[in-house]
Tab-separated table of C-alpha atoms in Angstrom:
chain	number	residue	atom	x	y	z
A	897	MET	CA	140.052	29.802	70.942
A	898	ALA	CA	139.512	33.104	72.740
A	899	SER	CA	141.469	33.701	75.946
A	900	LEU	CA	139.696	33.918	79.289
A	901	SER	CA	140.238	37.683	79.444
A	902	GLN	CA	138.713	38.081	75.971
A	903	GLU	CA	135.733	35.948	76.997
A	904	TRP	CA	135.284	37.995	80.158
A	905	ASP	CA	135.382	41.255	78.210
A	906	GLU	CA	132.788	39.902	75.804
A	907	GLU	CA	130.313	38.703	78.438
A	908	THR	CA	130.576	41.339	81.176
A	909	SER	CA	131.225	45.040	81.874
A	910	VAL	CA	128.563	46.278	79.505
A	911	THR	CA	128.015	49.515	81.361
A	912	GLU	CA	131.454	50.962	80.587
A	913	ALA	CA	130.645	50.847	76.885
A	914	ALA	CA	127.279	52.484	77.488
A	915	GLU	CA	128.858	55.311	79.460
A	916	ALA	CA	131.211	56.070	76.581
A	917	ALA	CA	128.281	56.536	74.188
A	918	LYS	CA	127.593	60.156	75.101
A	919	PRO	CA	125.785	62.419	72.604
A	920	THR	CA	127.595	65.317	70.898
A	921	ALA	CA	126.218	68.395	69.221
A	922	ALA	CA	127.422	67.183	65.830
A	923	GLU	CA	125.250	64.073	65.902
A	924	ASP	CA	122.172	63.654	63.711
A	925	PRO	CA	119.109	65.383	65.184
A	926	GLU	CA	117.144	62.123	65.346
A	927	ARG	CA	118.408	58.558	65.500
A	928	ALA	CA	117.067	55.083	66.215
A	929	PHE	CA	117.674	53.661	69.697
A	930	LEU	CA	116.984	50.583	71.780
A	931	ILE	CA	116.228	51.155	75.476
A	932	VAL	CA	116.247	48.349	78.045
A	933	LEU	CA	112.801	48.254	79.698
A	934	VAL	CA	113.196	44.935	81.545
A	935	GLY	CA	116.492	43.172	82.282
A	936	GLY	CA	119.746	43.505	84.165
A	937	THR	CA	120.542	47.035	82.904
A	938	VAL	CA	117.150	48.777	82.972
A	939	GLY	CA	117.338	52.218	81.364
A	940	GLU	CA	120.453	51.518	79.323
A	941	MET	CA	120.267	53.148	75.905
A	942	PHE	CA	121.882	51.875	72.690
A	943	LYS	CA	122.177	54.139	69.665
A	944	LEU	CA	121.776	52.013	66.535
A	945	PRO	CA	124.407	52.531	63.844
A	946	ASP	CA	123.613	52.930	60.162
A	947	GLY	CA	123.464	49.635	58.268
A	948	GLU	CA	123.264	46.738	60.723
A	949	ALA	CA	123.625	46.076	64.442
A	950	VAL	CA	123.817	42.744	66.243
A	951	ILE	CA	121.989	42.130	69.543
A	952	GLY	CA	123.461	39.471	71.838
A	953	ARG	CA	125.337	38.479	74.985
A	954	SER	CA	128.790	38.795	73.423
A	955	ARG	CA	130.729	41.990	74.127
A	956	ARG	CA	131.413	42.190	70.401
A	957	CYS	CA	127.720	42.841	69.738
A	958	ASP	CA	126.536	46.380	69.104
A	959	VAL	CA	123.757	45.838	71.676
A	960	CYS	CA	125.327	43.772	74.468
A	961	LEU	CA	122.922	42.324	77.043
A	962	PRO	CA	124.243	40.458	80.141
A	963	ASP	CA	121.427	37.918	80.255
A	964	ASP	CA	122.096	34.168	80.169
A	965	GLY	CA	118.819	33.711	78.266
A	966	VAL	CA	120.193	35.797	75.393
A	967	SER	CA	122.295	33.983	72.772
A	968	ARG	CA	125.807	35.250	72.077
A	969	GLU	CA	124.508	36.580	68.755
A	970	HIS	CA	120.761	36.670	69.177
A	971	ALA	CA	119.210	39.014	66.602
A	972	LYS	CA	120.140	41.616	64.020
A	973	ILE	CA	118.792	45.106	63.237
A	974	LEU	CA	118.945	46.234	59.601
A	975	SER	CA	118.443	49.854	58.507
A	976	ILE	CA	117.358	50.019	54.867
A	977	GLY	CA	116.549	53.552	53.754
A	978	ASP	CA	113.967	54.896	56.195
A	979	GLN	CA	112.915	51.387	57.262
A	980	VAL	CA	114.305	49.357	60.165
A	981	TRP	CA	113.996	45.561	60.223
A	982	LEU	CA	114.629	42.961	62.920
A	983	LEU	CA	115.935	39.443	62.163
A	984	ASP	CA	116.298	36.554	64.581
A	985	LEU	CA	119.685	34.808	64.204
A	986	GLY	CA	118.496	31.332	65.154
A	987	SER	CA	118.587	32.205	68.850
A	988	ARG	CA	117.970	29.598	71.528
A	989	ASN	CA	115.016	31.365	73.168
A	990	GLY	CA	113.632	33.315	70.226
A	991	THR	CA	112.826	36.973	69.543
A	992	LEU	CA	109.377	38.571	69.893
A	993	VAL	CA	107.996	41.925	68.758
A	994	ASN	CA	104.937	43.126	70.693
A	995	GLY	CA	104.403	39.559	71.897
A	996	GLU	CA	104.615	37.933	68.449
A	997	ARG	CA	107.537	35.640	67.613
A	998	VAL	CA	109.719	36.811	64.726
A	999	ALA	CA	109.800	33.999	62.160
A	1000	SER	CA	111.956	35.580	59.454
A	1001	ARG	CA	112.130	39.348	59.699
A	1002	GLN	CA	109.905	42.044	61.183
A	1003	GLN	CA	109.735	45.756	60.365
A	1004	LEU	CA	110.109	47.916	63.464
A	1005	ARG	CA	108.052	50.998	64.252
A	1006	ASP	CA	108.533	53.664	66.904
A	1007	GLY	CA	107.497	52.286	70.295
A	1008	ASP	CA	107.709	48.574	69.431
A	1009	LYS	CA	108.612	46.261	72.342
A	1010	ILE	CA	111.220	43.607	71.543
A	1011	GLN	CA	111.728	40.582	73.798
A	1012	VAL	CA	115.043	38.770	73.444
A	1013	GLY	CA	115.605	35.619	75.462
A	1014	ARG	CA	113.483	34.863	78.500
A	1015	THR	CA	113.459	38.145	80.399
A	1016	THR	CA	115.023	41.076	78.518
A	1017	ILE	CA	112.629	43.536	76.859
A	1018	LEU	CA	113.791	46.449	74.696
A	1019	LYS	CA	111.917	49.436	73.329
A	1020	PHE	CA	112.622	50.596	69.775
A	1021	THR	CA	112.321	54.365	69.477
A	1022	TYR	CA	113.659	57.518	67.836
A	1023	HIS	CA	115.361	60.281	69.853
A	1024	ASP	CA	117.034	63.587	69.111
A	1025	SER	CA	120.273	64.520	70.918
A	1026	LEU	CA	118.446	66.368	73.719
A	1027	GLU	CA	116.249	63.362	74.473
A	1028	GLN	CA	119.302	61.114	74.314
A	1029	SER	CA	121.148	63.295	76.819
A	1030	PHE	CA	118.169	63.265	79.182
A	1031	GLN	CA	117.817	59.487	78.934
A	1032	GLN	CA	121.557	59.048	79.590
A	1033	GLN	CA	121.350	61.277	82.676
A	1034	MET	CA	118.402	59.282	83.980
A	1035	TYR	CA	120.330	56.056	83.459
A	1036	GLU	CA	123.372	57.481	85.242
A	1037	SER	CA	121.294	58.610	88.201
A	1038	ALA	CA	119.886	55.089	88.524
A	1039	LEU	CA	123.418	53.633	88.707
A	1040	ARG	CA	125.307	56.133	90.859
A	1041	ASP	CA	125.228	56.996	94.533
A	1042	GLY	CA	124.282	60.664	94.782
A	1043	LEU	CA	126.788	61.556	97.514
A	1044	THR	CA	129.932	59.653	96.531
A	1045	LYS	CA	129.341	59.437	92.725
A	1046	ILE	CA	130.503	55.820	92.668
A	1047	TYR	CA	128.140	52.952	91.792
A	1048	ASN	CA	125.188	52.235	94.058
A	1049	LYS	CA	124.178	48.967	95.718
A	1050	ARG	CA	121.572	48.131	93.070
A	1051	TYR	CA	124.123	48.267	90.269
A	1052	PHE	CA	126.706	46.399	92.329
A	1053	THR	CA	124.270	43.600	93.108
A	1054	GLU	CA	123.475	43.164	89.411
A	1055	ARG	CA	127.167	43.192	88.454
A	1056	LEU	CA	128.074	40.694	91.178
A	1057	GLU	CA	125.481	38.280	89.825
A	1058	SER	CA	126.757	38.476	86.233
A	1059	GLU	CA	130.446	38.389	87.244
A	1060	LEU	CA	129.961	35.359	89.508
A	1061	LYS	CA	128.059	33.486	86.793
A	1062	PHE	CA	131.010	34.039	84.476
A	1063	ALA	CA	133.548	33.030	87.150
A	1064	VAL	CA	131.648	29.823	87.945
A	1065	ARG	CA	131.250	28.961	84.267
A	1066	HIS	CA	134.958	29.451	83.524
A	1067	ARG	CA	136.396	28.629	86.971
A	1068	ALA	CA	137.930	32.105	86.982
A	1069	ASP	CA	139.164	34.152	89.942
A	1070	LEU	CA	136.750	36.702	91.392
A	1071	ALA	CA	137.158	38.604	94.656
A	1072	LEU	CA	134.710	40.563	96.782
A	1073	LEU	CA	135.987	43.113	99.310
A	1074	LEU	CA	133.744	44.752	101.914
A	1075	VAL	CA	135.258	47.948	103.336
A	1076	ASP	CA	133.794	49.523	106.480
A	1077	ILE	CA	134.956	52.864	107.920
A	1078	ASP	CA	135.881	52.371	111.578
A	1079	HIS	CA	134.001	54.349	114.252
A	1080	PHE	CA	132.128	56.372	111.639
A	1081	LYS	CA	129.371	57.260	114.107
A	1082	GLN	CA	131.986	59.068	116.192
A	1083	VAL	CA	132.931	61.155	113.141
A	1084	ASN	CA	129.325	62.251	112.741
A	1085	ASP	CA	128.845	62.834	116.468
A	1086	THR	CA	132.070	64.835	116.837
A	1087	HIS	CA	132.178	66.823	113.590
A	1088	GLY	CA	128.627	66.721	112.233
A	1089	HIS	CA	126.995	65.035	109.269
A	1090	LEU	CA	128.444	67.397	106.655
A	1091	VAL	CA	131.948	66.334	107.684
A	1092	GLY	CA	130.770	62.727	107.697
A	1093	ASP	CA	129.570	63.164	104.109
A	1094	ALA	CA	132.951	64.628	103.136
A	1095	VAL	CA	134.688	61.609	104.675
A	1096	LEU	CA	132.463	59.185	102.731
A	1097	ALA	CA	133.128	61.020	99.451
A	1098	ALA	CA	136.895	61.123	100.064
A	1099	VAL	CA	137.135	57.416	100.910
A	1100	ALA	CA	134.971	56.524	97.882
A	1101	GLN	CA	137.195	58.476	95.506
A	1102	ALA	CA	140.368	57.023	97.043
A	1103	LEU	CA	139.000	53.515	96.464
A	1104	ALA	CA	137.910	54.349	92.909
A	1105	LYS	CA	141.381	55.662	92.036
A	1106	SER	CA	143.065	52.551	93.457
A	1107	ILE	CA	141.395	49.915	91.258
A	1108	ARG	CA	141.586	48.965	87.597
A	1109	ASN	CA	139.019	50.066	85.024
A	1110	GLU	CA	137.601	46.553	84.809
A	1111	ASP	CA	137.009	46.351	88.572
A	1112	VAL	CA	133.980	47.806	90.378
A	1113	VAL	CA	133.587	49.906	93.525
A	1114	ALA	CA	130.208	50.807	94.989
A	1115	ARG	CA	128.684	52.315	98.083
A	1116	TYR	CA	127.112	49.262	99.657
A	1117	GLY	CA	125.303	51.034	102.467
A	1118	GLY	CA	125.993	53.703	105.094
A	1119	GLU	CA	129.765	53.793	105.655
A	1120	GLU	CA	130.343	50.458	103.867
A	1121	PHE	CA	131.809	50.011	100.392
A	1122	ALA	CA	132.073	46.940	98.169
A	1123	LEU	CA	134.671	46.124	95.525
A	1124	LEU	CA	134.738	43.431	92.840
A	1125	LEU	CA	138.153	42.426	91.528
A	1126	ARG	CA	138.304	40.281	88.412
A	1127	ALA	CA	140.813	37.642	87.433
A	1128	THR	CA	143.079	38.372	90.413
A	1129	PRO	CA	144.682	35.509	92.397
A	1130	ALA	CA	143.770	35.369	96.072
A	1131	SER	CA	147.306	36.236	97.232
A	1132	HIS	CA	147.287	39.401	95.086
A	1133	VAL	CA	143.801	40.295	96.315
A	1134	ARG	CA	144.947	40.286	99.942
A	1135	SER	CA	147.970	42.430	99.063
A	1136	MET	CA	145.702	44.885	97.319
A	1137	ALA	CA	143.292	44.933	100.267
A	1138	GLU	CA	146.201	45.832	102.533
A	1139	ARG	CA	147.203	48.657	100.153
A	1140	LEU	CA	143.641	49.960	100.222
A	1141	ARG	CA	143.656	49.873	104.037
A	1142	ARG	CA	146.884	51.902	104.119
A	1143	THR	CA	145.532	54.342	101.538
A	1144	ILE	CA	142.468	55.080	103.671
A	1145	GLU	CA	144.604	55.353	106.826
A	1146	SER	CA	146.857	57.936	105.144
A	1147	LEU	CA	144.042	60.200	103.930
A	1148	ALA	CA	144.066	63.718	105.355
A	1149	ILE	CA	140.501	64.743	104.556
A	1150	ASP	CA	139.990	68.485	104.193
A	1151	THR	CA	136.544	69.306	105.588
A	1152	GLY	CA	137.026	73.049	106.029
A	1153	GLU	CA	137.999	72.625	109.673
A	1154	PRO	CA	141.430	73.715	111.013
A	1155	VAL	CA	142.659	70.126	111.300
A	1156	PRO	CA	142.112	67.459	108.588
A	1157	VAL	CA	140.056	64.423	109.556
A	1158	HIS	CA	141.700	60.994	109.586
A	1159	VAL	CA	139.868	57.662	109.520
A	1160	THR	CA	140.714	53.968	109.251
A	1161	ALA	CA	138.819	51.041	107.746
A	1162	SER	CA	138.354	47.323	108.254
A	1163	ILE	CA	138.253	45.078	105.177
A	1164	GLY	CA	136.731	41.638	104.694
A	1165	VAL	CA	137.894	39.555	101.728
A	1166	ALA	CA	136.222	36.610	99.984
A	1167	CYS	CA	137.756	34.988	96.890
A	1168	TYR	CA	136.174	32.590	94.390
A	1169	PRO	CA	136.884	29.691	93.811
A	1170	GLU	CA	138.609	29.584	97.215
A	1171	VAL	CA	135.109	30.190	98.626
A	1172	GLY	CA	132.824	27.645	96.980
A	1173	ALA	CA	130.166	30.229	96.108
A	1174	ARG	CA	127.350	29.211	93.778
A	1175	ALA	CA	125.267	32.348	94.320
A	1176	PRO	CA	126.084	36.012	95.120
A	1177	ASP	CA	124.803	35.646	98.690
A	1178	ASP	CA	127.450	32.957	99.335
A	1179	LEU	CA	130.274	35.341	98.439
A	1180	ILE	CA	128.675	38.243	100.337
A	1181	GLU	CA	128.259	36.086	103.444
A	1182	ALA	CA	131.916	35.007	103.344
A	1183	ALA	CA	133.145	38.603	102.936
A	1184	ASP	CA	130.803	39.812	105.676
A	1185	LYS	CA	132.096	37.186	108.121
A	1186	ALA	CA	135.672	38.197	107.281
A	1187	LEU	CA	134.782	41.859	107.884
A	1188	TYR	CA	133.263	40.921	111.243
A	1189	ARG	CA	136.522	39.171	112.221
A	1190	ALA	CA	138.569	42.225	111.186
A	1191	LYS	CA	136.464	44.567	113.297
A	1192	HIS	CA	136.440	42.309	116.339
A	1193	ALA	CA	140.214	41.783	116.118
A	1194	GLY	CA	140.771	45.510	116.696
A	1195	ARG	CA	139.725	47.217	113.412
A	1196	ASN	CA	142.003	48.879	110.841
A	1197	ARG	CA	142.986	45.513	109.405
A	1198	VAL	CA	142.260	43.026	106.620
A	1199	SER	CA	140.698	39.612	107.213
A	1200	GLY	CA	139.804	36.763	104.875
């Protein structure tokens, strides 16, 4: 039986694999791709390998889709000469091409729309390396906050939903941290918005460098950041939150002014299953209440 960490890797963190699939000049001038049109990772692009590729929810699949309506191994793509065929693998919710259910196998043509499961729709198409690079840049811009370059709230919200579903299903540890820069309005009022932007970028990068690859940090809104920590016991989460607080407190942010800018942050912590969350909003509410307590207890502290 697979370990919990193996299961987690299979069912979540799809985006990291997508980001690694960058085009190079040595690649074939035109290749077959699947692009997510509707689903949890809209815009994500999968380059299909020669031979066969499996579509499914499992991380081991060539086309991994974090959708509970998609079977672990849902369908298969076969490249035979210059023809590409789609086969359903006995999936629970079926596979459709242009609205028609695939009974045995279906030849794919450029532009075909493939529905897998209840909600995910893919487009089958051919791209050269320039088109692939453009599509990848568009996908990146949809995921990243333009100022801080970390993930944006939209991506974070989608990841929180998939991570919590996994944690509930396997009774696994999952922690949400909300980090709010203290007195940020004073920074803007005293130094100007350009300095405020520099502070946001510096704090974001400090947070990003302090977490593991499998964890997530995002700009949640304004001067607030959100972090998701996987498979980490609550006691370790609180120790890490305290380290993050000290890291932010120790930053000497170079903004081009004679004296570096220093800031502090308040952090609210919510841990599953300690918090009996059944939906993302439950975990967010618990972390938000903890953040409120930290700020009203004097700021520059961890609560939760």
